[in-house]
Coordinates of C-alpha atoms in Angstrom, one line a residue:
M252 CA 0.1 0.1 0.0
P253 CA 1.3 3.6 -0.8
S254 CA 2.2 5.8 2.1
L255 CA -0.6 7.4 4.0
R256 CA -0.8 10.8 4.8
R257 CA -2.6 11.6 8.0
V258 CA -3.7 15.2 9.5
P259 CA -3.8 15.5 13.5
L260 CA -6.9 16.4 15.1
R261 CA -8.5 17.3 18.6
R262 CA -11.8 16.6 20.0
V263 CA -14.7 18.9 20.0
H264 CA -17.7 18.5 22.3
G265 CA -21.1 20.4 21.8
P266 CA -24.8 19.7 21.9
H267 CA -26.3 16.4 20.8
G268 CA -28.0 16.2 17.3
M269 CA -26.7 19.8 16.6
L270 CA -27.2 19.7 12.8
N271 CA -28.4 17.4 10.2
P272 CA -26.9 18.8 7.0
L273 CA -29.0 17.1 4.6
R274 CA -30.5 19.4 2.0
A275 CA -34.1 19.9 1.5
W276 CA -35.2 16.6 0.3
E277 CA -37.2 17.6 -2.6
E278 CA -33.9 18.3 -4.5
L279 CA -33.3 14.7 -4.4
A280 CA -36.0 13.8 -6.7
A281 CA -34.6 16.1 -9.5
A282 CA -31.1 14.8 -9.1
V283 CA -29.5 13.3 -12.3
P284 CA -26.5 11.1 -12.5
S285 CA -23.1 12.6 -13.5
G286 CA -20.6 10.8 -15.5
L287 CA -17.1 10.1 -14.1
G288 CA -13.8 10.0 -15.9
A289 CA -11.2 7.3 -15.5
P290 CA -9.5 6.8 -12.4
P291 CA -6.7 8.9 -11.9
R292 CA -3.3 7.9 -11.1
R293 CA -1.1 9.4 -8.3
D294 CA -0.1 8.4 -4.7
G295 CA -2.1 6.3 -2.7
P296 CA -4.7 7.4 -0.1
F297 CA -4.3 10.6 1.8
F298 CA -5.8 10.7 5.6
V299 CA -7.8 13.5 7.1
P300 CA -8.4 12.7 10.7
L301 CA -11.7 13.8 12.2
S302 CA -13.1 15.2 15.4
K303 CA -16.6 14.9 16.8
F304 CA -18.8 16.4 19.5
L305 CA -20.7 14.1 22.0
N306 CA -19.6 11.0 19.6
V307 CA -21.9 11.8 17.0
S308 CA -21.1 14.7 14.8
L309 CA -17.8 15.4 13.1
S310 CA -15.5 18.3 12.3
L311 CA -12.4 18.3 10.2
H312 CA -9.3 20.0 11.9
N313 CA -6.0 21.0 9.9
P314 CA -3.6 23.4 11.2
T315 CA -2.5 24.2 7.6
L316 CA -5.9 24.8 6.4
M317 CA -7.0 28.1 7.8
P318 CA -9.4 30.2 5.9
T319 CA -9.2 28.8 2.5
S320 CA -10.1 25.3 3.2
K321 CA -13.6 24.8 3.0
P322 CA -16.2 24.6 0.2
L323 CA -18.7 26.3 2.5
I324 CA -17.5 28.6 5.3
P325 CA -18.6 31.6 7.2
S326 CA -17.4 35.0 5.8
L327 CA -17.5 38.5 7.2
P328 CA -19.5 39.5 8.4
S329 CA -21.5 36.4 8.9
I330 CA -21.1 35.4 12.5
P331 CA -17.7 37.2 14.0
G332 CA -16.3 36.0 17.5
F333 CA -17.7 32.6 17.3
H334 CA -15.8 31.0 14.5
H335 CA -13.0 31.3 12.4
I336 CA -14.2 33.6 9.6
Y337 CA -12.9 33.6 6.1
N338 CA -11.5 37.0 4.9
P339 CA -11.1 37.3 1.3
K340 CA -9.0 40.7 1.5
A341 CA -6.4 38.4 3.6
S342 CA -6.1 36.0 0.8
S343 CA -3.9 36.6 -2.2
S344 CA -5.0 33.5 -4.1
F345 CA -8.9 34.7 -3.6
R346 CA -10.6 35.3 -6.8
P347 CA -14.2 36.7 -6.8
N348 CA -17.1 35.1 -8.5
G349 CA -19.9 36.6 -6.8
T350 CA -22.7 34.4 -7.8
K351 CA -25.5 34.4 -5.2
I352 CA -26.3 31.1 -3.3
A353 CA -29.1 30.2 -0.7
I354 CA -29.2 26.8 0.8
Q355 CA -31.8 25.1 3.2
Y356 CA -30.7 22.3 5.4
G357 CA -32.8 19.9 7.7
T358 CA -32.1 22.4 10.8
G359 CA -31.0 25.6 9.4
R360 CA -30.3 28.1 6.2
L361 CA -27.7 30.2 4.8
S362 CA -27.1 32.5 1.8
G363 CA -24.0 33.9 0.4
I364 CA -21.9 34.1 -2.6
L365 CA -19.5 31.7 -4.6
S366 CA -15.7 32.4 -4.8
Q367 CA -12.5 30.9 -5.4
D368 CA -9.6 29.9 -3.7
K369 CA -6.8 27.4 -2.9
L370 CA -7.9 24.3 -0.9
T371 CA -5.3 22.4 1.4
I372 CA -6.2 19.1 2.8
G373 CA -4.8 15.8 3.7
G374 CA -1.0 16.8 2.3
I375 CA -2.7 18.0 -0.9
N376 CA -1.8 21.5 -1.2
N377 CA -2.9 24.7 -3.3
V378 CA -5.9 23.1 -5.3
S379 CA -8.1 25.9 -6.9
V380 CA -11.8 25.3 -5.9
T381 CA -14.9 27.2 -5.9
F382 CA -16.8 27.4 -2.7
G383 CA -19.6 29.3 -1.1
E384 CA -19.0 32.2 1.6
A385 CA -21.9 32.1 4.0
L386 CA -22.8 35.9 4.4
W387 CA -26.2 35.4 6.1
E388 CA -26.7 32.5 8.8
P389 CA -29.9 33.3 10.5
S390 CA -30.1 30.0 12.2
L391 CA -28.8 29.8 16.0
V392 CA -27.7 26.3 15.2
F393 CA -24.8 27.5 12.8
T394 CA -23.8 30.2 15.5
V395 CA -23.3 27.8 18.3
A396 CA -22.2 24.7 16.3
S397 CA -18.7 23.6 16.9
F398 CA -17.8 23.4 13.2
D399 CA -16.8 26.4 11.0
G400 CA -18.1 25.1 7.7
I401 CA -19.2 22.0 5.5
F402 CA -17.2 19.8 3.2
G403 CA -19.6 18.4 0.9
L404 CA -19.0 14.8 -0.4
G405 CA -22.1 14.0 -2.2
F406 CA -22.7 13.6 -6.0
P407 CA -22.3 16.4 -8.4
S408 CA -26.0 16.6 -9.1
L409 CA -26.3 18.2 -5.8
A410 CA -24.0 21.0 -6.1
E411 CA -25.0 24.6 -6.2
D412 CA -24.9 26.2 -9.6
G413 CA -23.2 23.2 -11.1
V414 CA -20.0 24.2 -9.4
P415 CA -17.6 20.9 -9.1
P416 CA -17.5 19.6 -5.7
P417 CA -14.0 19.4 -4.3
F418 CA -13.6 15.7 -4.0
D419 CA -14.4 15.8 -7.9
V420 CA -11.8 18.6 -8.5
L421 CA -9.1 16.3 -6.6
V422 CA -10.1 13.3 -8.8
E423 CA -10.2 15.1 -11.9
Q424 CA -6.6 16.6 -11.3
G425 CA -5.0 13.3 -10.9
L426 CA -4.6 14.0 -7.0
L427 CA -6.1 11.0 -5.8
D428 CA -5.1 7.1 -6.6
K429 CA -9.0 6.2 -6.8
P430 CA -12.3 8.0 -6.9
I431 CA -12.9 6.4 -3.4
F432 CA -13.3 8.0 0.2
S433 CA -13.9 6.3 3.2
F434 CA -15.0 7.1 6.8
Y435 CA -13.9 5.5 10.2
L436 CA -15.6 7.1 13.3
N437 CA -14.3 6.4 16.7
R438 CA -17.2 6.4 18.9
D439 CA -15.2 6.2 22.1
I440 CA -15.8 9.7 23.7
Q441 CA -12.7 8.7 25.9
G442 CA -10.5 8.4 22.9
A443 CA -7.9 11.0 21.9
H444 CA -9.0 11.0 18.3
G445 CA -12.4 11.0 16.4
G446 CA -11.6 8.8 13.4
E447 CA -10.3 9.3 10.0
L448 CA -11.6 10.5 6.6
V449 CA -9.5 8.6 3.9
L450 CA -9.2 9.9 0.7
G451 CA -8.3 8.0 -2.5
G452 CA -9.2 4.6 -0.8
S453 CA -9.7 2.9 2.6
D454 CA -7.2 1.7 5.5
P455 CA -8.1 -2.1 6.2
E456 CA -6.5 -1.5 9.7
H457 CA -9.8 0.4 10.0
Y458 CA -12.4 -2.5 9.7
I459 CA -12.8 -6.3 9.7
P460 CA -12.5 -7.9 6.1
P461 CA -14.3 -8.4 4.0
L462 CA -16.2 -5.2 2.8
T463 CA -19.8 -5.7 1.4
F464 CA -20.6 -3.6 -1.7
V465 CA -24.1 -2.3 -2.2
P466 CA -24.6 -0.6 -5.6
V467 CA -26.1 3.0 -5.2
T468 CA -29.4 3.3 -6.6
I469 CA -29.8 7.2 -6.9
P470 CA -26.3 9.3 -7.3
A471 CA -27.0 12.3 -5.5
Y472 CA -27.0 11.5 -1.8
W473 CA -25.3 8.1 -1.1
Q474 CA -28.7 6.1 -1.5
I475 CA -28.7 2.4 -1.7
H476 CA -31.5 -0.3 -1.3
M477 CA -32.2 -1.9 2.1
E478 CA -33.8 -5.5 1.8
R479 CA -35.1 -5.5 5.6
V480 CA -34.8 -4.3 9.3
M481 CA -35.2 -6.7 12.1
V482 CA -35.5 -6.0 15.9
G483 CA -34.4 -9.3 17.7
T484 CA -36.5 -11.8 16.5
G485 CA -39.9 -10.3 16.8
L486 CA -40.2 -7.3 14.7
T487 CA -39.6 -7.0 11.0
L488 CA -39.4 -3.6 9.6
C489 CA -38.9 -2.4 5.7
A490 CA -40.4 -5.8 5.0
Q491 CA -40.8 -5.1 1.3
G492 CA -37.5 -3.6 0.9
C493 CA -36.7 0.3 1.2
A494 CA -34.5 3.2 0.2
A495 CA -31.8 4.3 2.7
V496 CA -29.1 6.9 2.6
V497 CA -25.7 6.6 4.1
D498 CA -24.7 9.9 5.5
T499 CA -22.0 11.1 8.1
G500 CA -23.8 14.3 8.3
T501 CA -26.9 12.9 10.2
S502 CA -26.3 11.8 13.8
L503 CA -28.7 9.4 14.4
I504 CA -30.5 6.4 12.4
T505 CA -33.9 7.9 11.1
G506 CA -36.8 6.2 9.3
P507 CA -40.7 6.6 8.4
S508 CA -42.4 7.6 11.9
E509 CA -44.7 4.6 12.2
E510 CA -41.9 2.3 11.8
I511 CA -39.5 4.0 14.2
R512 CA -42.2 4.5 16.7
A513 CA -42.6 0.6 16.8
L514 CA -38.8 0.2 16.9
N515 CA -38.5 2.4 19.8
R516 CA -41.3 0.7 21.6
A517 CA -39.5 -2.6 20.9
I518 CA -36.1 -1.5 22.8
G519 CA -38.1 0.1 25.6
G520 CA -37.8 3.8 24.3
L521 CA -39.8 6.4 26.3
P522 CA -40.9 9.5 24.5
W523 CA -38.8 12.5 25.3
L524 CA -37.7 15.9 24.0
A525 CA -38.1 16.7 20.1
G526 CA -39.0 13.4 19.0
T527 CA -36.2 11.5 21.0
H528 CA -36.7 8.8 23.1
F529 CA -35.1 8.2 26.6
I530 CA -33.6 4.7 27.3
R531 CA -33.1 3.6 31.1
C532 CA -29.2 3.0 31.1
S533 CA -29.7 0.1 33.4
K534 CA -31.5 -1.8 30.5
I535 CA -28.7 -1.7 27.9
P536 CA -27.3 -5.2 28.5
T537 CA -30.8 -6.7 28.2
L538 CA -31.8 -4.9 25.0
P539 CA -32.2 -6.7 21.5
P540 CA -29.9 -6.0 18.6
V541 CA -31.2 -4.3 15.6
S542 CA -30.2 -5.7 12.3
F543 CA -30.1 -4.2 8.7
L544 CA -30.0 -6.6 5.6
L545 CA -27.9 -4.8 3.0
G546 CA -26.4 -6.5 -0.1
G547 CA -27.7 -9.8 1.3
V548 CA -25.6 -9.5 4.6
W549 CA -26.9 -8.8 8.0
F550 CA -25.4 -5.7 10.0
N551 CA -26.1 -6.0 13.3
L552 CA -26.1 -3.4 15.9
T553 CA -26.0 -3.9 19.7
A554 CA -27.4 -1.8 22.4
Q555 CA -24.1 -0.4 23.0
D556 CA -24.0 0.5 19.4
Y557 CA -27.5 2.3 19.0
V558 CA -27.9 3.7 22.5
V559 CA -26.3 7.2 22.5
Q560 CA -24.8 7.6 26.2
I561 CA -24.0 11.1 27.5
S562 CA -22.1 11.6 30.6
Q563 CA -21.4 14.9 32.1
G564 CA -20.6 15.8 35.6
G565 CA -21.4 12.4 37.2
F566 CA -24.6 12.4 35.4
R567 CA -25.6 9.9 32.7
L568 CA -28.2 10.0 30.0
C569 CA -29.1 7.3 27.6
L570 CA -31.0 8.1 24.5
S571 CA -32.4 6.0 21.5
G572 CA -30.2 6.2 18.6
F573 CA -33.4 5.9 16.4
Q574 CA -35.6 9.2 15.4
A575 CA -38.5 9.5 12.9
L576 CA -38.1 11.4 9.9
D577 CA -40.9 11.5 7.6
M578 CA -39.7 12.0 3.9
P579 CA -42.6 12.8 1.3
P580 CA -42.6 11.0 -2.0
P581 CA -41.0 10.9 -4.7
A582 CA -37.7 11.3 -2.5
G583 CA -39.5 9.3 0.4
P584 CA -40.0 7.4 2.3
L585 CA -36.4 6.1 3.4
W586 CA -34.3 5.6 5.9
I587 CA -31.1 7.4 6.9
L588 CA -27.9 5.5 8.1
G589 CA -26.3 8.0 10.1
D590 CA -23.3 8.2 12.7
V591 CA -25.1 5.5 15.3
F592 CA -24.5 3.1 12.1
L593 CA -21.4 4.4 11.1
G594 CA -19.6 4.4 14.4
A595 CA -20.2 0.4 14.2
Y596 CA -19.4 0.1 10.3
V597 CA -16.8 1.5 8.2
A598 CA -18.2 3.1 5.1
V599 CA -16.4 3.0 1.9
F600 CA -17.9 5.5 -1.0
D601 CA -16.8 4.3 -4.3
R602 CA -17.9 6.7 -7.0
G603 CA -17.3 4.1 -9.7
S604 CA -15.7 3.9 -13.3
A605 CA -16.9 3.7 -16.8
S606 CA -17.4 -0.1 -16.3
M607 CA -18.7 0.1 -12.8
G608 CA -21.6 2.0 -11.0
P609 CA -21.1 3.9 -7.8
R610 CA -21.5 1.8 -4.6
V611 CA -20.9 2.0 -1.0
G612 CA -18.8 -0.7 0.8
L613 CA -19.5 -1.6 4.7
A614 CA -17.5 -3.8 7.1
R615 CA -17.3 -3.9 10.8
A616 CA -15.1 -1.2 12.3
R617 CA -12.2 -2.3 14.4
V618 CA -11.8 -1.2 18.1
P619 CA -9.1 1.7 18.1
G620 CA -5.7 0.3 19.0
A621 CA -3.7 3.4 18.5
D622 CA -3.5 7.1 19.6
L623 CA -3.8 9.6 16.6
G624 CA -4.6 12.5 18.3
G625 CA -3.4 16.1 18.0
D626 CA -4.5 19.5 17.6
G627 CA -5.9 21.8 14.8
I628 CA -7.5 25.2 13.9
A629 CA -10.1 25.1 11.2
Q630 CA -13.1 23.1 11.4
A631 CA -15.6 21.5 8.9
Q632 CA -18.6 19.1 9.2
F633 CA -18.5 16.5 6.7
T634 CA -21.7 15.6 4.6
D635 CA -21.8 12.9 2.1

């Protein structure tokens, strides 16, 4: 395997369930596939470690990134005093574009303009990218969030005004070995590192082989077909098969409200705030597994996997990792396999080639055995 480039990180803590960065879902129905060129030739995978807050949300930390690092970053005068702010006057490589943008997320919205500058990530330097300067962020969620910007990893069909996503730019310029990226999320809140984003491939040290690959059905978000969901041996959900999106930008596992209500009842969930369900922490050892059938293989989550445990000041709170989210047709109904699922399973996102369509590979994550911690400056939440 070629040498791996890693970027140190530090852990950031913040409120649970801060942001679901998935775009408004009506856009998914209009998404169209975009072709990919031949796989480029260059060095092997580049590693970009991640940080997260309360073990379910992620941030990018890179001491070499500074203000020119993100495809979507806060700009003067959006939210000074709370975040690292992009100042175009301070960058000699800034190039104006000026096209206005407006983006609606699951729990927030923003508006701004497109601009061009140089990107540095994972040891790759001075790559010219077009990104969004967030000039107006009316939602409090962006103000108090631990991350500064968003690094989108979806398909080009989701991009604003046809702007090439940064991952596509890296691939087209031959800066990655393969059109693949992968996520390893370390959910051990006591651990020194939050995991890694691997650009250009995947690291077998992160997972237990083999990888199970599932074809992408709609190349916008990373949407796949899920055959069935089982809760223990007594409850079957998604009985006729259903759509599922694999998304690092969603903290929990979401699904149609009727099915999620049944699931939470089966695991002893008690309704709590904002659609969440409280779990008695003492019951965790007795709760049933929840299993997902993907690509003909069962992916099992134990209660240790799907119960979000929050400890602060001697107080312990346990919450269900499943939340109802109804997506109207034609985009829905569907499930979202967020960080609760991806903490247990490494996801390999393969954009495919001329002879093979895009696909998602899944394998059980290894228990971390090395300290990859560090420090950093700029932050960005990833959403694929």
